[in-house]
Tab-separated table of C-alpha atoms in Angstrom:
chain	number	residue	atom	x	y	z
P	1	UNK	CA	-79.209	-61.525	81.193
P	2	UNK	CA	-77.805	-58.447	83.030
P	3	UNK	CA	-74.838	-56.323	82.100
P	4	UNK	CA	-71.667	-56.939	84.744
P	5	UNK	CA	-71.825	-53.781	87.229
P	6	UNK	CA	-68.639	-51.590	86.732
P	7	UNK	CA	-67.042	-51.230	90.604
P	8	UNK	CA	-65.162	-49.318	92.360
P	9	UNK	CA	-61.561	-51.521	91.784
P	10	UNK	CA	-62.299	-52.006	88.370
P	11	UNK	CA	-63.401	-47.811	87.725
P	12	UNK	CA	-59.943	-47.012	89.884
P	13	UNK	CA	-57.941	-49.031	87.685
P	14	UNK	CA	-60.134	-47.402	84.542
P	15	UNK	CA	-58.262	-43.672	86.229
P	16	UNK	CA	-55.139	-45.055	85.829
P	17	UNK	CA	-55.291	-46.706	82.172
P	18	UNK	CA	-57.157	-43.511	80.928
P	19	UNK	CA	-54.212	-41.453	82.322
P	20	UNK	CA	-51.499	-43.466	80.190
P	21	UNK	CA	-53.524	-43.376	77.646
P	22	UNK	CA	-53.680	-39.419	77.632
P	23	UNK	CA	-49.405	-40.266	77.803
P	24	UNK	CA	-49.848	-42.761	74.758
P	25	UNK	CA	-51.895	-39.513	72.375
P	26	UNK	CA	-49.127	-37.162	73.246
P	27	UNK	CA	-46.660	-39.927	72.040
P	28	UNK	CA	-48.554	-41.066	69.410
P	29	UNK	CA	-45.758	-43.434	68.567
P	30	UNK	CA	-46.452	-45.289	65.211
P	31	UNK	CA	-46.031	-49.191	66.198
P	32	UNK	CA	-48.533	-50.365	63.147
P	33	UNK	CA	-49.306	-49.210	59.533
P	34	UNK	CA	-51.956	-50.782	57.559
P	35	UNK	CA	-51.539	-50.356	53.218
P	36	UNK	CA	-54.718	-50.909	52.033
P	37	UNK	CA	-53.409	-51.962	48.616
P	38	UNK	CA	-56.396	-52.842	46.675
P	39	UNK	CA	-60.236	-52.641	46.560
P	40	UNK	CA	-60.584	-55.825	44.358
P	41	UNK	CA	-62.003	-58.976	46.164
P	42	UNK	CA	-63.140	-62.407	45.084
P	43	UNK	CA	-66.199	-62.618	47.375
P	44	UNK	CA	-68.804	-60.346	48.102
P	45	UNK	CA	-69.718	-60.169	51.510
P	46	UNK	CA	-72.740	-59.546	52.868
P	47	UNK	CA	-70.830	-57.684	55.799
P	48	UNK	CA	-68.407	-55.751	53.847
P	49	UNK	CA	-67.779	-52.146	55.354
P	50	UNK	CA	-65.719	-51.419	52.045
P	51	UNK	CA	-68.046	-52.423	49.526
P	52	UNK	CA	-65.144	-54.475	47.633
P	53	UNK	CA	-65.591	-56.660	44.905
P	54	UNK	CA	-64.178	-58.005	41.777
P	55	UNK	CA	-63.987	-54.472	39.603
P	56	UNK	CA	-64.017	-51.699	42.742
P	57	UNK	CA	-63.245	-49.098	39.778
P	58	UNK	CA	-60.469	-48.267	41.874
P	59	UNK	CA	-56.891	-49.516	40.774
P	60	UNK	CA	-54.669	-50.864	43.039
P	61	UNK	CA	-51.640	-48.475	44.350
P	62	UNK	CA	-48.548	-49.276	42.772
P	63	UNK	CA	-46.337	-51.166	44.550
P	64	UNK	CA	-43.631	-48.352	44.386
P	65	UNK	CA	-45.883	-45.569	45.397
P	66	UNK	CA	-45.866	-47.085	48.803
P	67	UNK	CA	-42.171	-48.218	49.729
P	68	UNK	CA	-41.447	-44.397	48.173
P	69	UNK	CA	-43.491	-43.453	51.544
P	70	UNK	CA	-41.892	-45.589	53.516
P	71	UNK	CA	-37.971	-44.755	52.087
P	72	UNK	CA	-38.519	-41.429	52.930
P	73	UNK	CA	-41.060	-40.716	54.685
P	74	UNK	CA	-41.600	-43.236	56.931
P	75	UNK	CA	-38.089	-44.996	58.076
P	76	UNK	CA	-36.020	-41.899	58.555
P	77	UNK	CA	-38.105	-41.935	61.836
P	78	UNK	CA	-38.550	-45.055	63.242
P	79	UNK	CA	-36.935	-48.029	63.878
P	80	UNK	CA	-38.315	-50.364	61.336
P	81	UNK	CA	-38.093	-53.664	63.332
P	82	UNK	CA	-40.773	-51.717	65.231
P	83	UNK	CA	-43.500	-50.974	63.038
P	84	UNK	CA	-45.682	-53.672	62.076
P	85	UNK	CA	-46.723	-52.955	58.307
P	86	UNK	CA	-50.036	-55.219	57.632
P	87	UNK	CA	-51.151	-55.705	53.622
P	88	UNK	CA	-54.785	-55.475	53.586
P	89	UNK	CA	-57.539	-54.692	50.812
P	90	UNK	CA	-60.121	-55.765	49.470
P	91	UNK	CA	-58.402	-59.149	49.482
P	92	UNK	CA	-54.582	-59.131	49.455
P	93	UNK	CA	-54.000	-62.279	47.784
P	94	UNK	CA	-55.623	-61.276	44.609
P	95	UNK	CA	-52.001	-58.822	44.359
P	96	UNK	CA	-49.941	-61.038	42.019
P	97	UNK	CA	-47.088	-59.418	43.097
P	98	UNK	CA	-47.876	-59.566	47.216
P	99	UNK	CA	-44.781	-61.731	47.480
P	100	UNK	CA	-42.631	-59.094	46.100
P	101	UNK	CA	-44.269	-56.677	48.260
P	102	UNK	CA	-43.430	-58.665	51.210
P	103	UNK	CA	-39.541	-59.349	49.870
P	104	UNK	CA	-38.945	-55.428	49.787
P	105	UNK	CA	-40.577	-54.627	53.133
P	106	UNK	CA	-38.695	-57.100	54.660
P	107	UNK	CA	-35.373	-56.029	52.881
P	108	UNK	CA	-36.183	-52.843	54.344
P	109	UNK	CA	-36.368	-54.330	57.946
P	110	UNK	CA	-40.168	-54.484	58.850
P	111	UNK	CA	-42.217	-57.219	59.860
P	112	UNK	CA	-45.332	-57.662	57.827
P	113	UNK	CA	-48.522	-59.574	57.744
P	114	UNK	CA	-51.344	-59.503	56.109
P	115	UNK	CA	-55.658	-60.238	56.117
P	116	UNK	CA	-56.895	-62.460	54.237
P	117	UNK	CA	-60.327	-64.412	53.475
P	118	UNK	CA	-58.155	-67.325	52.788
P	119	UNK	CA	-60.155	-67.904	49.590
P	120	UNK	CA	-57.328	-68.302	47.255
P	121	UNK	CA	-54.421	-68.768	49.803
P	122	UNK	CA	-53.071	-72.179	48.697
P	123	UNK	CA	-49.730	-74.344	50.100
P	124	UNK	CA	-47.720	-72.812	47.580
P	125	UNK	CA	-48.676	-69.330	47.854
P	126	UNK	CA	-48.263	-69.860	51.363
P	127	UNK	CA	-44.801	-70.968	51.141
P	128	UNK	CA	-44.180	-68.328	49.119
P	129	UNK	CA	-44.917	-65.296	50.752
P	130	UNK	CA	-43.320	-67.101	54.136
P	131	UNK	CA	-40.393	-66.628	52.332
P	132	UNK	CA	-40.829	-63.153	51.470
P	133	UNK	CA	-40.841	-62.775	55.248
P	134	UNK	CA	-44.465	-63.456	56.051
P	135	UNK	CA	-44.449	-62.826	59.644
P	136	UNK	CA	-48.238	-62.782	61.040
P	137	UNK	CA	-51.511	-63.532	59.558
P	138	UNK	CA	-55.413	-62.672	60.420
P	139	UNK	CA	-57.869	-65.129	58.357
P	140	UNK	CA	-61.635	-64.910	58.450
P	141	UNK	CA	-64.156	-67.872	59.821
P	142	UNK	CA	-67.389	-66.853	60.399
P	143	UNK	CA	-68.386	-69.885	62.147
P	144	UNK	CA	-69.612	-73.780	60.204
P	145	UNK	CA	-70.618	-74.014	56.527
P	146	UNK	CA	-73.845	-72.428	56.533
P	147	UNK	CA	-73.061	-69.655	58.730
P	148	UNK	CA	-70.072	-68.552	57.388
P	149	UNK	CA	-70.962	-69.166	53.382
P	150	UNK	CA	-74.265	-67.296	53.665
P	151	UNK	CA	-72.139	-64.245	54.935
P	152	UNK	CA	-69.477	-64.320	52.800
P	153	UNK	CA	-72.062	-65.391	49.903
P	154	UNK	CA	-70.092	-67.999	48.235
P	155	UNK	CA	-70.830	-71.872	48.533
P	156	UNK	CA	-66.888	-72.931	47.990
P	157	UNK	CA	-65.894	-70.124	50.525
P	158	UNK	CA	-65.851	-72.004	54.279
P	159	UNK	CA	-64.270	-75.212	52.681
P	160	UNK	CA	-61.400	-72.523	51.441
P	161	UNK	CA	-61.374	-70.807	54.389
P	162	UNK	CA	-60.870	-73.788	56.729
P	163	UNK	CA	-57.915	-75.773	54.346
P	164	UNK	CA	-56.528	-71.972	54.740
P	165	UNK	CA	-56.511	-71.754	58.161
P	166	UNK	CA	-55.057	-75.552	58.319
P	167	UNK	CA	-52.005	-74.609	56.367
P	168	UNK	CA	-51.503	-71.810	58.504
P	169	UNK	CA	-51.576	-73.755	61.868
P	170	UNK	CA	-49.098	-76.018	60.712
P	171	UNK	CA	-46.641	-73.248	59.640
P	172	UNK	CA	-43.890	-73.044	62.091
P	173	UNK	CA	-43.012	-69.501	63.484
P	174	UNK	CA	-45.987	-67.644	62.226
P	175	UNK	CA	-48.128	-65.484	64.336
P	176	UNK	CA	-51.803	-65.780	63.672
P	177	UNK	CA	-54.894	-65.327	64.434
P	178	UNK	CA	-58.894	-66.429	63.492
P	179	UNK	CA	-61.694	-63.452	62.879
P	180	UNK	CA	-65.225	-64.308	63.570
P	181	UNK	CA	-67.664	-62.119	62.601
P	182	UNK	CA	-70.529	-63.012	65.197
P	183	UNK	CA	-74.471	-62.906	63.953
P	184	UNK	CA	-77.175	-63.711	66.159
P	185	UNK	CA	-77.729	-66.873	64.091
P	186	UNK	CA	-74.181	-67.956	65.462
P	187	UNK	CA	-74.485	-66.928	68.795
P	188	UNK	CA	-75.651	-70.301	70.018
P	189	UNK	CA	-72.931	-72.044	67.790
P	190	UNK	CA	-70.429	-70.610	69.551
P	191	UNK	CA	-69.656	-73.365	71.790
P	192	UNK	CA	-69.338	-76.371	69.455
P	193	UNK	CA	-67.302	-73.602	67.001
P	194	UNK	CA	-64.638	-72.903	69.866
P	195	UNK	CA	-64.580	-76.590	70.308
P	196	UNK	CA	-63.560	-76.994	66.802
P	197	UNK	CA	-61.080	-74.625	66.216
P	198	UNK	CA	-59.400	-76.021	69.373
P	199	UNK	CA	-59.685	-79.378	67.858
P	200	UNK	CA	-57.933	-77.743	64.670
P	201	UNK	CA	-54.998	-76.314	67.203
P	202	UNK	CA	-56.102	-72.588	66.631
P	203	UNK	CA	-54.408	-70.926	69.975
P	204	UNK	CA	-55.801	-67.368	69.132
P	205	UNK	CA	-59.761	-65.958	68.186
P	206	UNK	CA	-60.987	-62.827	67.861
P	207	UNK	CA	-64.989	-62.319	68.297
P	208	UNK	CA	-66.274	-59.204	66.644
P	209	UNK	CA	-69.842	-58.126	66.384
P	210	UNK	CA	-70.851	-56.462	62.527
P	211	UNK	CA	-71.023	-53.257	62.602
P	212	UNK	CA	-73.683	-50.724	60.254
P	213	UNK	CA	-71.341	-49.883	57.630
P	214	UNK	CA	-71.526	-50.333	53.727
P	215	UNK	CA	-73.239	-53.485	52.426
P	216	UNK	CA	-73.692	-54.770	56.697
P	217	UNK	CA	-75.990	-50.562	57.067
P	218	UNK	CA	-78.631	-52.620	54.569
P	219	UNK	CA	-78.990	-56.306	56.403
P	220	UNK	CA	-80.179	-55.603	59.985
P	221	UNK	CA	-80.343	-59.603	59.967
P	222	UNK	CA	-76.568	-59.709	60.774
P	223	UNK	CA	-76.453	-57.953	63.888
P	224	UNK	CA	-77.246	-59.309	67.513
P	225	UNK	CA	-80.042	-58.468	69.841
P	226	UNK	CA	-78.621	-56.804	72.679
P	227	UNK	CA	-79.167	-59.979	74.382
P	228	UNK	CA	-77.313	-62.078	72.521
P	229	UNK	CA	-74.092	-59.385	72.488
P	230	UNK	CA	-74.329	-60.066	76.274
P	231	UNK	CA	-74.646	-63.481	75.165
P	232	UNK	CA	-71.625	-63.479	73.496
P	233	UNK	CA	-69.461	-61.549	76.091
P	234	UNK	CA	-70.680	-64.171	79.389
P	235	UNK	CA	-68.844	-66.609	76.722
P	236	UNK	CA	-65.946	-65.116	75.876
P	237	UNK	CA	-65.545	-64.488	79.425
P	238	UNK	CA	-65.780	-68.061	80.772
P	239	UNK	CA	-63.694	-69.496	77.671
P	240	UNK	CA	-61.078	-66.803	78.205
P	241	UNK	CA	-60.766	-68.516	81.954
P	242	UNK	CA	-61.038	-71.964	81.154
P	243	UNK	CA	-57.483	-70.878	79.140
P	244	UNK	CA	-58.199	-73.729	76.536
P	245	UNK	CA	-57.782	-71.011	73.801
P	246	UNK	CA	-57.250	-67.463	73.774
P	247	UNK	CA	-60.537	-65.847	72.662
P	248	UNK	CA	-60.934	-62.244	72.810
P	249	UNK	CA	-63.256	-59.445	71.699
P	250	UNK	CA	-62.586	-56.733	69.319
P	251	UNK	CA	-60.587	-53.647	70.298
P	252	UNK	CA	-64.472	-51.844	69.237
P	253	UNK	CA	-66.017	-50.490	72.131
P	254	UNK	CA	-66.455	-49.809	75.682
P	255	UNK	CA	-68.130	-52.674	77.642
P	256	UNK	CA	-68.079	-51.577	80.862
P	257	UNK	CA	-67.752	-54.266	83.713
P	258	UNK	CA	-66.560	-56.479	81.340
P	259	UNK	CA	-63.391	-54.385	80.721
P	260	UNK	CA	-60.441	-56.777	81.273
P	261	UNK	CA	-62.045	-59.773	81.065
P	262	UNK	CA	-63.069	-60.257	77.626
P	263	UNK	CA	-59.624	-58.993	75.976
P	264	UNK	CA	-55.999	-58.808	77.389
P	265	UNK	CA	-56.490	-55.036	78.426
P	266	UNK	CA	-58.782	-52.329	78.720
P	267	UNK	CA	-60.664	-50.261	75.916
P	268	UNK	CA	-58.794	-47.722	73.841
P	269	UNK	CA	-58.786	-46.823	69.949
P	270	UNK	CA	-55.363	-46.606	68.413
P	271	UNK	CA	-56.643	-45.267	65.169
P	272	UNK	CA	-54.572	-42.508	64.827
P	273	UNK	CA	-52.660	-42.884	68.125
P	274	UNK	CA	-50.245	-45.967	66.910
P	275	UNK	CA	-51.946	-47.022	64.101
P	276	UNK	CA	-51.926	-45.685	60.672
P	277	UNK	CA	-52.769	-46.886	57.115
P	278	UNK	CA	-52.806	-45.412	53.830
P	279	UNK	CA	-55.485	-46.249	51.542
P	280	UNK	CA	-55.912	-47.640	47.724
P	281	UNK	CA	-55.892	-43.784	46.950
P	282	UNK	CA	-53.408	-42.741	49.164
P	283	UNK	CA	-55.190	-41.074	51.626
P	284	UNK	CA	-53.829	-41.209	55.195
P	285	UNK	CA	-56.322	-42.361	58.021
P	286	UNK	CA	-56.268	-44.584	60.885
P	287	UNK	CA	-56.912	-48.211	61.389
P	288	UNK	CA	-58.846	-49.888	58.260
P	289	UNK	CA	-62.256	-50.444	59.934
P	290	UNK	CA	-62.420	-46.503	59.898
P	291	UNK	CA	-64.316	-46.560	56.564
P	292	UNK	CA	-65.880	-42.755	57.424
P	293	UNK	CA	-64.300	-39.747	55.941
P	294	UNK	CA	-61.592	-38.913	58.314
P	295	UNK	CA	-58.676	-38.945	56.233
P	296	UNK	CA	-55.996	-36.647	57.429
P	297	UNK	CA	-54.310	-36.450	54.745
P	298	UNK	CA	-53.005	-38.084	50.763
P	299	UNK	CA	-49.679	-39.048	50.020
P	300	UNK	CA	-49.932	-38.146	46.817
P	301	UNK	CA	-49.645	-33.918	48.199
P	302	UNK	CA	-48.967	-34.206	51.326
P	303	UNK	CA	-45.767	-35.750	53.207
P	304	UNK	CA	-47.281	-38.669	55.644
P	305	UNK	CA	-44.467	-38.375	58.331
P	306	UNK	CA	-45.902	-34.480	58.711
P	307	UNK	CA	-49.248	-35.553	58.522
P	308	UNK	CA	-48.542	-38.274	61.284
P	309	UNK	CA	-47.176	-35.854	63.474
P	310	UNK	CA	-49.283	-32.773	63.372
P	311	UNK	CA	-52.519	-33.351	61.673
P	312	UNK	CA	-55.105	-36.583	63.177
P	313	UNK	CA	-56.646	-34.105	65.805
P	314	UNK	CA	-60.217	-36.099	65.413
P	315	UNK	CA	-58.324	-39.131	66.659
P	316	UNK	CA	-56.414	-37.605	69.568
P	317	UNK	CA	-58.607	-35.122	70.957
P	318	UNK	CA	-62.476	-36.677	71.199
P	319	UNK	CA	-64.262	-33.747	72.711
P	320	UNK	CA	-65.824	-33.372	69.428
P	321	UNK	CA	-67.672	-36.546	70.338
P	322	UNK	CA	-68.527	-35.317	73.552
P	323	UNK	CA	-72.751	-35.233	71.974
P	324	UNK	CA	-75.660	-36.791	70.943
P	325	UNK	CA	-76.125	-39.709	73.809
P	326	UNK	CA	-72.559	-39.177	74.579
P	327	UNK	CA	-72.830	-35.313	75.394
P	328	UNK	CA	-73.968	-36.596	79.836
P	329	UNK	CA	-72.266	-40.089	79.884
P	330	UNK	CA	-70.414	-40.763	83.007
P	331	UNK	CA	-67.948	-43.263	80.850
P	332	UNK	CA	-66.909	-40.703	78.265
P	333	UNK	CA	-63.227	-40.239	80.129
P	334	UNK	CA	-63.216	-43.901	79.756
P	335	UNK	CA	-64.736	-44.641	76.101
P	336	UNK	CA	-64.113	-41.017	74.207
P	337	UNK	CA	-67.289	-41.864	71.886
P	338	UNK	CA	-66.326	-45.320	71.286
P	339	UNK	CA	-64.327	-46.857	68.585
P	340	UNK	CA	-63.764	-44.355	65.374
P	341	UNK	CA	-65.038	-46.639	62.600
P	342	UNK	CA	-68.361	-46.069	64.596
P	343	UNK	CA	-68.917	-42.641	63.472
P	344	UNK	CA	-70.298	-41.340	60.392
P	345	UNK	CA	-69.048	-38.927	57.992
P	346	UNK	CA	-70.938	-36.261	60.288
P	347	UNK	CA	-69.026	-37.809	63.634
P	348	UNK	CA	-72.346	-39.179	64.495
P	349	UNK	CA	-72.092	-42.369	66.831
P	350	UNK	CA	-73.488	-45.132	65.141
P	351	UNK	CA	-73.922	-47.578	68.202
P	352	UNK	CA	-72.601	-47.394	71.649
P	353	UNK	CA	-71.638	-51.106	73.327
P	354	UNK	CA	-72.032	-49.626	76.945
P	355	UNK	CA	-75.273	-48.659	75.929
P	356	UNK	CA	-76.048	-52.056	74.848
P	357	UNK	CA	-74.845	-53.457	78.387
């Protein structure tokens, strides 16, 4: 199976995106900020880019450390309605006191949601962090029973996971969406999987492929051929214009003639650009998935709303990236070295989707 060709209307229209997105880096407007407020889990997942699990021998940041950063650090610039603040670990709901969490962001005037494995997430914890102003969630469903338990390693965890995911399509009002992590063993699942979750009402999917970080670097049996990631686009791609469900692939890479029509818009990382998060140790990075060492910064020394606005150079200016197989690329304007959870802690690029294609 080919790679779509990239042509001429489609590399025009590439021009004009990567010249707002130049406008977007200047801006750098924060519009979502990820607290990574724990490390503990209660699976242990073959995939894991953190390494999380039960005892991380990290302890979860105190609840106050982080509305101190956003009290004075944070809200004194924006307009809180504006910034999406998402809880996510580890796994969140392992927090006893998540609902208060969510009950004093909210007082403070920020939407929130959250990530979950929907292990533990039952109808009363549900209800009760809707109430603390619960406003969007992202669960994980790796595809059926044995496909999604042998990832996540845990025999109870798909029947969790799907009763999870029922209570949340039934909730009125509450954004969501479902997170597939795609193996090649799924790959020719897909189709009866998509027919399910349609069956179960699920209006939004996201498709990503497993990336070589943490535990995922040492099991090369949950990645796709290069086949089967075409594989997996040519169907996101038809299901994404039958409209029966809005499917979409991970904002992760550049994928070339298949820009626009495999997610609502074309390529760009916001790590850094509009997305922040502050980690179980306070550091100050960019999205979560960016598991290398590019912190810019810990809000335990440094103030965040400085670090936001001056520091994050790696994420805004990507000539540093301009190497390896990257150095000659005609797509670099368009890509920038690809996503920046795909680079080491030496900036190395770890895979390269056009390259794939």
């Amino acid at each position: 199976m080919a790679g779509r060709r990239l042509g001429l209307r489609k590399r025009l229209a590439l021009d004009i995106f990567s010249d707002l997105y130049r406008a977007t880096v200047a801006e750098h407007r924060l519009d979502t900020l990820f607290w990574e407020c724990t490390l503990r889990c209660n699976l242990s997942c073959r995939h894991c880019g953190s390494d999380c699990r039960v005892d991380p021998g990290v302890p979860d940041m105190p609840l106050e450390d982080f509305l101190r950063v956003l009290d004075e650090e944070v809200t004194p610039h924006v307009d809180p309605a504006s910034v999406l603040v998402i809880f996510s670990g580890g796994e969140v709901l392992v927090r006893e006191d998540l609902e208060l969490a969510g009950r004093e962001v909210s007082r403070r005037g920020y939407p929130w949601g959250m990530v979950t494995n929907g292990f533990a997430l039952t109808e009363r914890r549900l209800r009760g962090l809707v109430d603390a102003g619960l406003r969007s969630v992202s669960v994980s469903l790796d595809g059926f029973e044995r496909e999604h338990n042998h990832i996540r390693c845990n025999p109870l965890s798909y029947g969790r996971a799907l009763d999870a995911l029922r209570l949340i399509v039934r909730e009125p009002g509450l954004a969501y969406d479902v997170v597939t992590c795609v193996t090649g063993a799924s790959v020719p699942l897909l189709p009866e999987f998509r027919d399910m979750l349609i069956a179960e009402g699920v209006r939004s999917w996201r498709l990503f492929s497993i990336f070589p970080v943490g535990r995922a670097k040492e099991d090369p049996t949950l990645r796709m051929t290069d086949a089967q990631f075409r594989q997996m686009l040519e169907f996101i791609r038809t299901i994404r214009e039958e409209g029966r469900i809005d499917a979409s692939y991970a904002c992760e890479g550049f994928l070339g003639g298949y820009e626009a029509e495999v997610r609502d818009q074309f390529y760009q990382c916001a790590a850094g650009v509009s997305v922040a998060s502050i980690r179980v140790d306070g550091s100050i990075s960019g999205c979560t998935s960016v598991r290398a060492d590019f912190h810019q910064g810990n809000i335990y020394r440094d103030r965040f709303w400085e670090v936001w606005q001056n520091r994050f150079e790696p994420f805004r200016n990507r000539e540093w990236a301009r190497r390896g197989e990257c150095a000659d690329c005609r797509m670099f304007r368009y890509c920038l070295g690809g996503g920046m959870h795909l680079h080491d802690d030496n900036g190395d690029l770890l895979y390269c989707h056009y390259k794939r294609l």
